[in-house]
XYZ file of N, CA, C and O in Angstrom:
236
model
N 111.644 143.500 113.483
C 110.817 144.566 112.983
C 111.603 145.339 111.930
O 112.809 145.563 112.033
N 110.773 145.768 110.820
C 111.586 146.268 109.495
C 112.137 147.852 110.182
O 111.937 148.305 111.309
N 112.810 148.382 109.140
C 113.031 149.311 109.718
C 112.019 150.861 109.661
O 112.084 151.890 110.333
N 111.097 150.428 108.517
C 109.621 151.163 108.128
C 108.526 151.323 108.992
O 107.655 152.160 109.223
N 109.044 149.733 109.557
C 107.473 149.333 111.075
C 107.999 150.181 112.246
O 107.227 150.470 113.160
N 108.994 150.499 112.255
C 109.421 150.762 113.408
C 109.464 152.514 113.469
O 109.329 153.301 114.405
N 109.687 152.676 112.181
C 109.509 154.485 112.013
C 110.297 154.909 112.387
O 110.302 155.854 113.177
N 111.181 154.369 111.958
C 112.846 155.562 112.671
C 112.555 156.613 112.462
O 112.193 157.092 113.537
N 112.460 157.498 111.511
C 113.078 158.686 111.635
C 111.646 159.357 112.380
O 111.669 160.168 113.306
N 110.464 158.823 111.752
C 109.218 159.329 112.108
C 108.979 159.693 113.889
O 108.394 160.632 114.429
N 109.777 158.394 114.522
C 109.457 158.285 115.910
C 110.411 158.847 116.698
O 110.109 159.218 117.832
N 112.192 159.042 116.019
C 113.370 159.177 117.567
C 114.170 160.276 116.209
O 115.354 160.481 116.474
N 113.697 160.956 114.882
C 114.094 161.715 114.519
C 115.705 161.352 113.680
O 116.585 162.073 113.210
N 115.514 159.850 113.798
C 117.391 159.300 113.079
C 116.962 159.279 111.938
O 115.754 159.404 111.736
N 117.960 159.095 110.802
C 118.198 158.423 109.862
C 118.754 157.291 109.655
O 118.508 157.457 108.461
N 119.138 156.548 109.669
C 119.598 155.034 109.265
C 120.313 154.943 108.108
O 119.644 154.590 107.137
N 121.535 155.167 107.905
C 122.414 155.469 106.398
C 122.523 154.568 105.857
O 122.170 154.466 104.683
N 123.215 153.317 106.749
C 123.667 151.714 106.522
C 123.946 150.963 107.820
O 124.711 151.153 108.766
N 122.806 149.804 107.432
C 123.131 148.503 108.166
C 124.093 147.155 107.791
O 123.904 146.489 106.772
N 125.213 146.849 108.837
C 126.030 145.429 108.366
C 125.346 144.329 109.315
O 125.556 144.160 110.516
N 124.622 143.745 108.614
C 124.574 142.539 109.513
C 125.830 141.452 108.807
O 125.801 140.969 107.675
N 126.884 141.263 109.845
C 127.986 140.213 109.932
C 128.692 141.005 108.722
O 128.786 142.226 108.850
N 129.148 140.458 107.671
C 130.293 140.729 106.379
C 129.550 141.422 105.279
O 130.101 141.618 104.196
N 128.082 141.873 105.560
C 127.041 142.323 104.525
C 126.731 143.751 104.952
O 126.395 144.148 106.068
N 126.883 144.318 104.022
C 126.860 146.150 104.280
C 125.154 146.356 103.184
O 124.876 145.930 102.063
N 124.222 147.331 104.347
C 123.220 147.684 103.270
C 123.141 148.700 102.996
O 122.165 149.249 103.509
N 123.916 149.498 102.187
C 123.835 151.200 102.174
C 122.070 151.657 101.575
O 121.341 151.148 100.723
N 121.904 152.836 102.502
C 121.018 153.418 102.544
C 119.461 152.558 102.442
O 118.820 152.357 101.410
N 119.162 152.210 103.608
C 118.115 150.707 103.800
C 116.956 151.145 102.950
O 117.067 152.222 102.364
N 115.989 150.523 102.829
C 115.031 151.191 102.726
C 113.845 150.398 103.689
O 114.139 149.331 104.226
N 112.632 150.939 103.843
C 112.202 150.645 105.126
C 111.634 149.616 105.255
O 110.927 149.517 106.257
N 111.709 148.462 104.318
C 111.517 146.837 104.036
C 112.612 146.054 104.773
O 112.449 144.835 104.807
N 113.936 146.669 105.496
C 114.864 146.139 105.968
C 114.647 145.753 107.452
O 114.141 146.553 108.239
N 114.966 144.742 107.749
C 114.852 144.278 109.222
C 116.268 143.692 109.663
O 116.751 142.564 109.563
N 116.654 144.654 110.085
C 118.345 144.244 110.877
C 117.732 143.304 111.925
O 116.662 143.462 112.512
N 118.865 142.001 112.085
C 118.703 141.077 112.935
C 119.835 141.374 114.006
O 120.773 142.145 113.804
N 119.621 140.662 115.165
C 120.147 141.321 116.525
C 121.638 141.243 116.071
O 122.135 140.603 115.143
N 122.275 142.168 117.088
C 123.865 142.357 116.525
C 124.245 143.324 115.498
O 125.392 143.720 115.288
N 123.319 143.626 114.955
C 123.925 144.052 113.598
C 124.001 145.891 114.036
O 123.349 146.385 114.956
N 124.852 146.584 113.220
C 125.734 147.757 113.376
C 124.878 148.619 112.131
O 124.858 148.489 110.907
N 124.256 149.468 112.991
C 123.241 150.477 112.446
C 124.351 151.773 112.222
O 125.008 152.132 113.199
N 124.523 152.415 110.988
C 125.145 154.028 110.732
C 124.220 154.973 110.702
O 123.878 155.524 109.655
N 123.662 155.282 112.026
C 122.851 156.530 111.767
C 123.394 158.253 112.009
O 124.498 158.638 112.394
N 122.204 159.053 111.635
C 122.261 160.241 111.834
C 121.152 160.832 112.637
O 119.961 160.520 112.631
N 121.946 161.997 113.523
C 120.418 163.026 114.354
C 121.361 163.466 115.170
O 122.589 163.410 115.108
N 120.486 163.994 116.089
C 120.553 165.144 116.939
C 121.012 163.982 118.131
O 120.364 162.943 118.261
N 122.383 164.339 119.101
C 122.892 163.246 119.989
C 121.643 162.991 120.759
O 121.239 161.828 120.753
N 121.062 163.753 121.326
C 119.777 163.317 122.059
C 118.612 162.431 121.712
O 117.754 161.921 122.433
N 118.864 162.375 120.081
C 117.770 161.843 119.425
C 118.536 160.052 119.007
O 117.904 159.001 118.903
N 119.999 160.259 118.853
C 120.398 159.083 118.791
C 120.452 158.436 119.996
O 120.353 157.211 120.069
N 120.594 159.115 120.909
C 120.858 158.686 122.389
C 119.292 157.520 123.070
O 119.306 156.515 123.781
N 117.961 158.413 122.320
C 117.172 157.574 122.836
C 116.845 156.368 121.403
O 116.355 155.240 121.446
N 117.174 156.898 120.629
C 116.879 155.429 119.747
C 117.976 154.467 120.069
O 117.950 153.359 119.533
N 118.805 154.740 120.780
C 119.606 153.834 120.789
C 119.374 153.101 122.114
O 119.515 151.880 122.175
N 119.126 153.616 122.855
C 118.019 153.059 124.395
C 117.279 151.555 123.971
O 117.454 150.338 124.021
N 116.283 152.654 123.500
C 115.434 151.614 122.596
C 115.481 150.538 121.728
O 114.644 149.635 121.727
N 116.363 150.603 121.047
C 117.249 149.951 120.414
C 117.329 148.449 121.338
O 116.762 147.361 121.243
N 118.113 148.902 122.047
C 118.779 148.270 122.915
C 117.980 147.118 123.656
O 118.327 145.943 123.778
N 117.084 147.595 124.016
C 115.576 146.748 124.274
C 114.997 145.467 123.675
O 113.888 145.066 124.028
């Protein structure tokens, strides 16, 4: 799921700065991006707000 479909910031209040999937860095995604599993999200928010996107995430 891109990262637009999914509504980050809209739904758990993050930002999403930059995704690496493996040796590939995407600074500042835009919401056409679909990180594939594994890959190392740099976000921003409120710990509570990263705490559950990252739950979710996780899922």
């Amino acid at each position: 799921m891109s990262l637009g479909n999914a509504a980050v910031r809209d739904e758990y209040g993050v930002a999403v700065l930059a995704v690496r999937d493996g040796a590939r860095w995407r600074l500042a995604p835009d919401g056409d991006v679909t990180p594939e599993a594994g890959a190392d999200l740099i976000a921003v928010g409120t710990r509570d707000d990263l705490d559950r996107f990252g739950r979710e995430a996780a899922t």
